[in-house]
Short mmCIF file of C-alpha atoms in Angstrom, two decimals:
data_model
loop_
_atom_site.label_atom_id
_atom_site.label_comp_id
_atom_site.label_asym_id
_atom_site.label_seq_id
_atom_site.Cartn_x
_atom_site.Cartn_y
_atom_site.Cartn_z
CA UNK A 444 -5.57 112.07 68.99
CA UNK A 445 -5.89 108.50 70.23
CA UNK A 446 -4.48 106.01 67.72
CA UNK A 447 -6.29 103.07 69.34
CA UNK A 448 -9.79 102.01 68.42
CA UNK A 449 -12.78 103.56 70.14
CA UNK A 450 -13.29 102.59 73.78
CA UNK A 451 -9.62 101.56 74.04
CA UNK A 452 -7.30 103.34 76.41
CA UNK A 453 -3.87 102.85 77.87
CA UNK A 454 -5.52 100.99 80.70
CA UNK A 455 -7.23 98.72 78.24
CA UNK A 456 -3.89 97.94 76.64
CA UNK A 457 -2.33 97.08 79.95
CA UNK A 458 -5.22 94.76 80.71
CA UNK A 459 -4.83 93.14 77.26
CA UNK A 460 -1.23 92.11 77.77
CA UNK A 461 -1.13 91.68 81.52
CA UNK A 462 -1.71 94.08 84.39
CA UNK A 463 1.21 95.38 86.42
CA UNK A 464 3.89 94.92 83.72
CA UNK A 465 5.15 98.20 82.40
CA UNK A 466 7.20 96.53 79.69
CA UNK A 467 4.49 94.20 78.43
CA UNK A 468 4.13 94.37 74.65
CA UNK A 469 2.02 92.49 72.13
CA UNK A 470 3.49 89.50 70.31
CA UNK A 471 4.99 90.28 66.95
CA UNK A 472 2.25 90.35 64.40
CA UNK A 473 2.86 88.95 60.96
CA UNK A 474 3.05 91.83 58.51
CA UNK A 475 1.15 91.22 55.32
CA UNK A 476 2.98 91.68 52.06
CA UNK A 477 0.90 94.68 50.90
CA UNK A 478 1.80 96.48 54.15
CA UNK A 479 5.51 95.70 53.86
CA UNK A 480 6.11 96.51 50.25
CA UNK A 481 5.92 99.83 48.51
CA UNK A 482 8.02 102.91 47.94
CA UNK A 483 6.71 104.77 50.97
CA UNK A 484 8.86 102.95 53.46
CA UNK A 485 8.45 100.05 55.77
CA UNK A 486 4.92 100.83 57.01
CA UNK A 487 3.33 102.18 53.92
CA UNK A 488 3.46 105.27 51.83
CA UNK A 489 4.34 108.40 53.84
CA UNK A 490 4.47 106.59 57.16
CA UNK A 491 7.41 106.74 59.52
CA UNK A 492 5.82 105.14 62.59
CA UNK A 493 3.78 102.00 63.28
CA UNK A 494 0.13 102.37 62.42
CA UNK A 495 -0.94 101.48 65.98
CA UNK A 496 1.44 103.70 67.85
CA UNK A 497 4.93 103.37 69.17
CA UNK A 498 4.10 100.44 71.38
CA UNK A 499 4.14 97.88 68.52
CA UNK A 500 7.62 96.54 67.71
CA UNK A 501 8.86 96.47 64.19
CA UNK A 502 9.20 93.18 62.36
CA UNK A 503 12.51 91.97 61.04
CA UNK A 504 12.34 91.43 57.31
CA UNK A 505 14.50 91.17 54.28
CA UNK A 506 14.27 93.62 51.45
CA UNK A 507 11.77 92.78 48.78
CA UNK A 508 13.07 90.22 46.33
CA UNK A 509 16.15 89.21 48.38
CA UNK A 510 15.16 85.69 49.50
CA UNK A 511 18.27 83.90 50.86
CA UNK A 512 17.37 80.82 48.79
CA UNK A 513 17.65 82.77 45.57
CA UNK A 514 13.92 83.22 44.95
CA UNK A 515 12.53 86.63 43.98
CA UNK A 516 9.21 88.28 43.35
CA UNK A 517 6.29 86.85 45.31
CA UNK A 518 7.65 83.31 45.29
CA UNK A 519 9.36 83.79 48.65
CA UNK A 520 10.06 87.45 49.26
CA UNK A 521 11.10 87.80 52.88
CA UNK A 522 7.95 86.79 54.72
CA UNK A 523 6.81 83.42 55.98
CA UNK A 524 4.14 83.25 53.31
CA UNK A 525 4.54 80.88 50.34
CA UNK A 526 7.93 79.52 51.52
CA UNK A 527 6.88 75.89 52.07
CA UNK A 528 7.73 76.39 55.76
CA UNK A 529 4.21 77.34 56.84
CA UNK A 530 2.03 75.20 54.58
CA UNK A 531 4.39 72.18 54.26
CA UNK A 532 4.71 69.46 51.66
CA UNK A 533 6.98 71.38 49.30
CA UNK A 534 10.67 71.94 48.97
CA UNK A 535 13.55 69.56 48.41
CA UNK A 536 12.28 66.99 50.92
CA UNK A 537 9.10 66.42 48.99
CA UNK A 538 10.95 66.09 45.72
CA UNK A 539 13.33 63.50 47.15
CA UNK A 540 10.44 61.50 48.58
CA UNK A 541 8.67 61.28 45.25
CA UNK A 542 5.64 63.11 46.61
CA UNK A 543 5.20 60.64 49.52
CA UNK A 544 6.30 62.96 52.35
CA UNK A 545 9.85 61.56 52.60
CA UNK A 546 8.74 57.87 53.00
CA UNK A 547 11.78 55.61 52.37
CA UNK A 548 11.81 53.14 49.48
CA UNK A 549 11.28 49.40 50.38
CA UNK A 550 14.45 47.54 51.37
CA UNK A 551 14.06 44.48 49.13
CA UNK A 552 17.32 42.91 50.25
CA UNK A 553 16.12 42.96 53.87
CA UNK A 554 12.71 41.58 52.90
CA UNK A 555 14.27 38.71 50.94
CA UNK A 556 16.62 37.96 53.84
CA UNK A 557 13.80 37.66 56.38
CA UNK A 558 11.63 35.67 53.99
CA UNK A 559 14.48 33.18 53.53
CA UNK A 560 15.04 32.97 57.30
CA UNK A 561 11.31 32.32 57.84
CA UNK A 562 11.22 29.57 55.20
CA UNK A 563 14.36 27.87 56.57
CA UNK A 564 12.96 28.01 60.11
CA UNK A 565 9.66 26.52 58.93
CA UNK A 566 11.51 23.76 57.07
CA UNK A 567 13.54 22.90 60.18
CA UNK A 568 10.43 22.79 62.37
CA UNK A 569 8.58 20.54 59.89
CA UNK A 570 11.61 18.27 59.49
CA UNK A 571 12.13 17.88 63.24
CA UNK A 572 8.42 17.25 63.76
CA UNK A 573 8.38 14.64 60.98
CA UNK A 574 11.42 12.90 62.46
CA UNK A 575 9.87 12.49 65.90
CA UNK A 576 6.53 11.45 64.38
CA UNK A 577 8.21 8.77 62.24
CA UNK A 578 10.50 7.64 65.05
CA UNK A 579 7.52 7.10 67.36
CA UNK A 580 5.86 4.80 64.81
CA UNK A 581 8.74 2.29 64.58
CA UNK A 582 7.93 -1.04 66.25
CA UNK A 583 11.21 -1.81 68.05
CA UNK A 584 10.35 -5.29 69.27
CA UNK A 585 13.42 -7.40 68.51
CA UNK A 586 16.07 -7.53 71.23
CA UNK A 587 19.39 -8.58 69.72
CA UNK A 588 21.02 -8.43 73.16
CA UNK A 589 19.39 -11.84 73.77
CA UNK A 590 21.46 -13.36 70.96
CA UNK A 591 24.49 -15.18 72.45
CA UNK A 592 27.98 -16.02 71.17
CA UNK A 593 27.95 -13.42 68.43
CA UNK A 594 30.69 -13.03 65.77
CA UNK A 595 32.97 -10.00 65.84
CA UNK A 596 31.71 -6.93 64.01
CA UNK A 597 33.30 -6.11 60.68
CA UNK A 598 33.34 -3.03 58.48
CA UNK A 599 30.11 -1.70 57.03
CA UNK A 600 26.61 -2.58 58.20
CA UNK A 601 24.66 -5.83 57.78
CA UNK A 602 20.85 -5.88 57.78
CA UNK A 603 18.77 -9.04 57.96
CA UNK A 604 15.59 -8.27 56.00
CA UNK A 605 12.71 -10.68 56.57
CA UNK A 606 9.36 -10.96 54.84
CA UNK A 607 7.05 -12.89 57.12
CA UNK A 608 3.80 -14.58 56.24
CA UNK A 609 2.12 -12.98 59.24
CA UNK A 610 -1.59 -12.40 58.72
CA UNK A 611 -1.75 -9.95 61.62
CA UNK A 612 -4.09 -7.05 60.86
CA UNK A 613 -5.80 -8.81 57.96
CA UNK A 614 -9.55 -9.38 57.97
CA UNK A 615 -11.01 -12.62 56.60
CA UNK A 616 -12.00 -10.75 53.45
CA UNK A 617 -8.47 -9.40 52.99
CA UNK A 618 -6.94 -12.84 53.56
CA UNK A 619 -9.17 -14.21 50.82
CA UNK A 620 -8.41 -11.32 48.49
CA UNK A 621 -4.63 -11.57 49.01
CA UNK A 622 -4.71 -15.39 48.99
CA UNK A 623 -2.69 -15.61 52.18
CA UNK A 624 -4.65 -18.44 53.75
CA UNK A 625 -5.33 -18.53 57.48
CA UNK A 626 -2.42 -20.58 58.80
CA UNK A 627 -1.74 -20.06 62.49
CA UNK A 628 1.66 -19.05 63.78
CA UNK A 629 4.27 -17.11 61.89
CA UNK A 630 6.91 -18.11 59.36
CA UNK A 631 9.39 -16.38 57.12
CA UNK A 632 8.52 -16.13 53.46
CA UNK A 633 11.81 -14.53 52.41
CA UNK A 634 15.17 -13.67 54.03
CA UNK A 635 17.96 -11.44 52.75
CA UNK A 636 21.23 -10.01 54.01
CA UNK A 637 21.92 -6.46 52.85
CA UNK A 638 25.48 -5.24 53.33
CA UNK A 639 26.25 -1.52 53.00
CA UNK A 640 29.76 -0.11 52.86
CA UNK A 641 32.31 1.81 50.82
CA UNK A 642 32.20 -0.61 47.87
CA UNK A 643 28.49 -0.37 47.23
CA UNK A 644 25.62 -2.47 48.59
CA UNK A 645 25.39 -6.24 48.27
CA UNK A 646 22.04 -8.00 48.56
CA UNK A 647 22.17 -11.74 49.28
CA UNK A 648 19.04 -13.89 49.36
CA UNK A 649 18.93 -16.79 51.81
CA UNK A 650 16.61 -19.50 50.43
CA UNK A 651 14.12 -20.46 53.11
CA UNK A 652 14.86 -24.17 52.39
CA UNK A 653 18.57 -23.69 53.18
CA UNK A 654 19.99 -26.49 55.32
CA UNK A 655 21.27 -25.01 58.63
CA UNK A 656 22.24 -26.20 62.11
CA UNK A 657 20.34 -24.91 65.13
CA UNK A 658 22.99 -23.86 67.70
CA UNK A 659 22.74 -23.37 71.45
CA UNK A 660 20.45 -20.40 72.13
CA UNK A 661 18.58 -18.58 74.86
CA UNK A 662 14.78 -18.51 74.52
CA UNK A 663 13.53 -15.01 73.66
CA UNK A 664 10.55 -15.34 76.00
CA UNK A 665 11.55 -17.95 78.59
CA UNK A 666 15.19 -16.89 79.01
CA UNK A 667 16.03 -20.59 79.21
CA UNK A 668 19.18 -21.92 77.52
CA UNK A 669 18.61 -24.59 74.89
CA UNK A 670 21.72 -26.62 74.15
CA UNK A 671 22.60 -27.30 70.55
CA UNK A 672 22.34 -30.95 69.51
CA UNK A 673 23.62 -30.63 65.95
CA UNK A 674 20.16 -30.98 64.44
CA UNK A 675 19.65 -29.61 60.96
CA UNK A 676 16.50 -27.91 59.77
CA UNK A 677 15.36 -25.58 57.01
CA UNK A 678 16.26 -21.98 57.74
CA UNK A 679 12.68 -20.78 58.03
CA UNK A 680 12.11 -23.34 60.82
CA UNK A 681 14.43 -21.36 63.11
CA UNK A 682 12.07 -18.38 62.91
CA UNK A 683 9.03 -20.57 63.51
CA UNK A 684 10.70 -22.12 66.57
CA UNK A 685 11.66 -18.99 68.53
CA UNK A 686 11.18 -15.94 66.38
CA UNK A 687 13.61 -13.25 65.15
CA UNK A 688 16.23 -13.72 67.88
CA UNK A 689 16.77 -17.40 67.05
CA UNK A 690 16.76 -16.63 63.33
CA UNK A 691 19.58 -14.08 63.83
CA UNK A 692 21.47 -16.52 66.05
CA UNK A 693 21.16 -19.27 63.42
CA UNK A 694 22.28 -17.05 60.52
CA UNK A 695 25.28 -15.78 62.49
CA UNK A 696 26.27 -19.29 63.60
CA UNK A 697 26.09 -20.76 60.09
CA UNK A 698 27.75 -17.86 58.25
CA UNK A 699 30.10 -16.25 60.81
CA UNK A 700 28.75 -12.82 59.77
CA UNK A 701 27.46 -10.47 62.46
CA UNK A 702 23.97 -9.05 61.88
CA UNK A 703 23.79 -5.40 62.96
CA UNK A 704 20.07 -4.72 62.39
CA UNK A 705 16.87 -6.65 61.85
CA UNK A 706 13.90 -5.51 59.71
CA UNK A 707 10.67 -7.47 59.16
CA UNK A 708 7.47 -6.77 57.27
CA UNK A 709 4.27 -8.82 56.96
CA UNK A 710 1.84 -9.38 54.11
CA UNK A 711 -0.47 -6.49 55.02
CA UNK A 712 2.32 -3.98 55.38
CA UNK A 713 3.89 -4.94 52.09
CA UNK A 714 0.65 -4.50 50.14
CA UNK A 715 -0.15 -1.20 51.89
CA UNK A 716 3.25 0.32 51.05
CA UNK A 717 2.86 -0.55 47.37
CA UNK A 718 -0.63 0.99 47.24
CA UNK A 719 0.51 4.11 49.12
CA UNK A 720 3.27 4.80 46.62
CA UNK A 721 0.82 4.40 43.75
CA UNK A 722 1.96 0.99 42.53
CA UNK A 723 5.33 -0.24 41.29
CA UNK A 724 6.31 -0.44 37.65
CA UNK A 725 7.88 -3.77 36.72
CA UNK A 726 8.68 -5.71 33.57
CA UNK A 727 7.30 -9.27 33.51
CA UNK A 728 9.57 -11.60 31.50
CA UNK A 729 8.55 -13.29 28.28
CA UNK A 730 5.90 -15.90 28.75
CA UNK A 731 4.18 -14.07 31.59
CA UNK A 732 3.42 -15.57 34.98
CA UNK A 733 0.44 -17.50 36.30
CA UNK A 734 0.14 -19.21 39.68
CA UNK A 735 -3.23 -20.21 41.15
CA UNK A 736 -1.79 -20.55 44.66
CA UNK A 737 -0.38 -17.03 44.92
CA UNK A 738 -2.95 -15.45 42.61
CA UNK A 739 -0.35 -14.25 40.09
CA UNK A 740 -1.71 -13.75 36.59
CA UNK A 741 0.55 -11.47 34.54
CA UNK A 742 1.18 -11.07 30.85
CA UNK A 743 4.67 -10.29 29.60
CA UNK A 744 5.84 -6.68 29.36
CA UNK A 745 6.04 -3.52 31.45
CA UNK A 746 3.16 -2.88 33.83
CA UNK A 747 2.32 -1.26 37.17
CA UNK A 748 1.47 -3.65 40.01
CA UNK A 749 -0.80 -2.65 42.86
CA UNK A 750 -0.45 -4.03 46.39
CA UNK A 751 -2.44 -7.21 45.75
CA UNK A 752 -0.60 -7.96 42.51
CA UNK A 753 2.80 -7.17 44.04
CA UNK A 754 2.23 -9.61 46.89
CA UNK A 755 1.26 -12.32 44.40
CA UNK A 756 4.39 -11.60 42.36
CA UNK A 757 6.88 -11.94 45.25
CA UNK A 758 5.18 -15.07 46.62
CA UNK A 759 5.02 -17.00 43.35
CA UNK A 760 7.32 -20.02 43.10
CA UNK A 761 5.33 -22.92 41.63
CA UNK A 762 5.09 -21.19 38.27
CA UNK A 763 8.86 -20.67 38.11
CA UNK A 764 11.37 -23.13 36.70
CA UNK A 765 13.82 -22.59 39.55
CA UNK A 766 11.07 -22.61 42.20
CA UNK A 767 12.32 -20.94 45.39
CA UNK A 768 15.63 -19.78 43.85
CA UNK A 769 13.82 -17.91 41.07
CA UNK A 770 11.39 -16.52 43.59
CA UNK A 771 14.22 -14.98 45.64
CA UNK A 772 15.47 -13.26 42.48
CA UNK A 773 12.00 -11.84 41.85
CA UNK A 774 11.83 -10.63 45.45
CA UNK A 775 15.16 -8.82 45.08
CA UNK A 776 14.03 -7.32 41.80
CA UNK A 777 10.76 -6.06 43.22
CA UNK A 778 12.13 -4.64 46.49
CA UNK A 779 14.82 -2.74 44.61
CA UNK A 780 12.18 -1.35 42.21
CA UNK A 781 9.97 -0.34 45.13
CA UNK A 782 12.84 1.52 46.81
CA UNK A 783 13.78 3.22 43.54
CA UNK A 784 10.25 4.40 42.84
CA UNK A 785 9.66 5.60 46.38
CA UNK A 786 12.76 7.79 46.18
CA UNK A 787 11.43 9.84 43.26
CA UNK A 788 10.69 13.60 43.62
CA UNK A 789 7.01 12.92 42.93
CA UNK A 790 6.89 11.00 46.24
CA UNK A 791 9.48 12.75 48.41
CA UNK A 792 8.30 16.28 47.57
CA UNK A 793 4.59 15.53 47.75
CA UNK A 794 3.41 15.46 51.40
CA UNK A 795 0.07 13.95 50.34
CA UNK A 796 2.00 10.95 49.00
CA UNK A 797 5.06 10.91 51.26
CA UNK A 798 3.28 10.78 54.62
CA UNK A 799 0.84 7.97 53.68
CA UNK A 800 3.77 5.97 52.29
CA UNK A 801 5.84 6.50 55.43
CA UNK A 802 2.87 5.72 57.65
CA UNK A 803 2.06 2.50 55.76
CA UNK A 804 5.65 1.31 56.07
CA UNK A 805 6.43 2.38 59.61
CA UNK A 806 3.16 1.03 61.02
CA UNK A 807 3.95 -2.49 59.85
CA UNK A 808 7.75 -2.70 60.12
CA UNK A 809 9.22 -4.66 63.03
CA UNK A 810 12.82 -3.71 63.81
CA UNK A 811 15.45 -4.24 66.50
CA UNK A 812 15.64 -1.97 69.53
CA UNK A 813 18.78 -0.19 68.30
CA UNK A 814 17.41 0.66 64.86
CA UNK A 815 17.24 4.40 64.15
CA UNK A 816 15.56 6.24 61.32
CA UNK A 817 19.02 7.00 59.92
CA UNK A 818 19.78 3.25 59.84
CA UNK A 819 16.48 2.66 58.09
CA UNK A 820 17.25 5.39 55.55
CA UNK A 821 20.70 3.85 54.96
CA UNK A 822 19.07 0.49 54.24
CA UNK A 823 16.50 2.11 51.97
CA UNK A 824 19.08 3.96 49.85
CA UNK A 825 21.24 0.85 49.65
CA UNK A 826 18.27 -1.07 48.23
CA UNK A 827 17.79 1.70 45.70
CA UNK A 828 21.50 1.48 44.83
CA UNK A 829 21.13 -2.19 43.92
CA UNK A 830 18.60 -1.22 41.25
CA UNK A 831 20.74 1.66 40.01
CA UNK A 832 23.68 -0.62 39.29
CA UNK A 833 25.80 0.64 42.19
CA UNK A 834 25.64 -2.71 43.97
CA UNK A 835 25.26 -6.43 43.51
CA UNK A 836 22.43 -8.91 44.12
CA UNK A 837 22.83 -12.66 44.37
CA UNK A 838 21.66 -15.86 46.03
CA UNK A 839 23.71 -17.61 48.67
CA UNK A 840 26.15 -19.94 46.82
CA UNK A 841 24.78 -23.50 46.79
CA UNK A 842 26.51 -26.86 46.44
CA UNK A 843 23.46 -29.07 45.93
CA UNK A 844 20.67 -30.46 48.04
CA UNK A 845 19.89 -33.27 50.40
CA UNK A 846 16.27 -34.28 50.35
CA UNK A 847 14.32 -31.01 50.42
CA UNK A 848 17.14 -28.98 51.98
CA UNK A 849 19.51 -26.78 49.95
CA UNK A 850 23.19 -27.10 50.87
CA UNK A 851 25.43 -24.04 50.90
CA UNK A 852 28.82 -24.07 49.20
CA UNK A 853 30.95 -23.71 52.35
CA UNK A 854 34.11 -22.57 50.51
CA UNK A 855 32.33 -19.82 48.63
CA UNK A 856 30.34 -18.79 51.68
CA UNK A 857 33.56 -18.41 53.69
CA UNK A 858 35.10 -16.19 50.97
CA UNK A 859 31.91 -14.16 50.68
CA UNK A 860 31.75 -13.55 54.42
CA UNK A 861 35.42 -12.52 54.54
CA UNK A 862 34.86 -9.98 51.75
CA UNK A 863 31.81 -8.58 53.51
CA UNK A 864 33.59 -8.32 56.87
CA UNK A 865 36.48 -6.43 55.29
CA UNK A 866 34.07 -4.36 53.19
CA UNK A 867 35.89 -5.50 50.06
CA UNK A 868 34.35 -5.71 46.62
CA UNK A 869 32.38 -8.95 46.40
CA UNK A 870 33.82 -11.36 43.84
CA UNK A 871 31.83 -14.46 44.75
CA UNK A 872 28.86 -15.37 42.59
CA UNK A 873 25.74 -17.15 43.72
CA UNK A 874 23.05 -19.29 42.16
#
């Protein structure tokens, strides 16, 4: 009897698994559980040979219920069925992966690390970009190398800060609004020496009517040497005669103190900075202040001044008992308040306020060719320190006047300059 299906022969079998191979056999077929199990033996009840003849190899299997993983019954009994190996997704791996196919948990420490690196990198890029943007806006026009016969440098740094009455950049309407007038040329409206060092900052106002001698100097434009004749003028006349270089030369000659850096700002720039920072809070003394020439009209008490009002405040002198000397004190007071308010977190941490403030200041500042942003920041923080009580503010010591010129107290000035050069604590008092 032929055990193969109808129409099958030995030749058919050879063709099925390859012609010409006497040992060719079919691949091992998976034996279903109902064929394997049962009391009749491996191939079913009463069978001792494969159901398809001797040519089909027997399958290796474990006895029923003897799963090597300790399972019994139909949960894993010896065949590949229901073991998790064929159909996947089960077993210990799935349990460990929380049902997500072994996907690892997020590495939060690594994520935080790379987030921090990204933020620090972004901060560095923004900071570097801001530095070069700000540095490019500085107007480095004053050449102190043209100043001759300079005093020896001392300890600390000395800045000559000048407020000019320049109307550059102002329209006719703005000149009328700010009450600047339309005078031609350029003069200094205020002058101060700011010393920074280890003993705190010292801010010294130089009254513009101070009596000084014009020394020998080299013209900033012509390059021609002008011999000193011993003539005396008011200090602001030196600036009007040959600009910042002659002003520095005159201050150094009459004090013996070397000026390291020069900073100047005009009317327009001053008002723009105040407006950009949102106004400056100031306390007007009892009695208020009113001056038709400068436009000042303030009641007593604490108030916030905008750019127009601030300019009127620092220019007022006719309404003050001490005239120009009281005005210099008000200028010191206001500049220190401006620096203090600008250095608040609400300005420094707000780019919509910081960049307009920086732009308003840098666009209108005129500095020397060696001035860096770090020097400017040092000056700024020193001004803030004066307000905070870390430093001292004063007028140049005076000994009287001759005509309309104010005479310096030469003995006190000499002591003051010596203390500044040595970066000692200033003991001299001014008017």
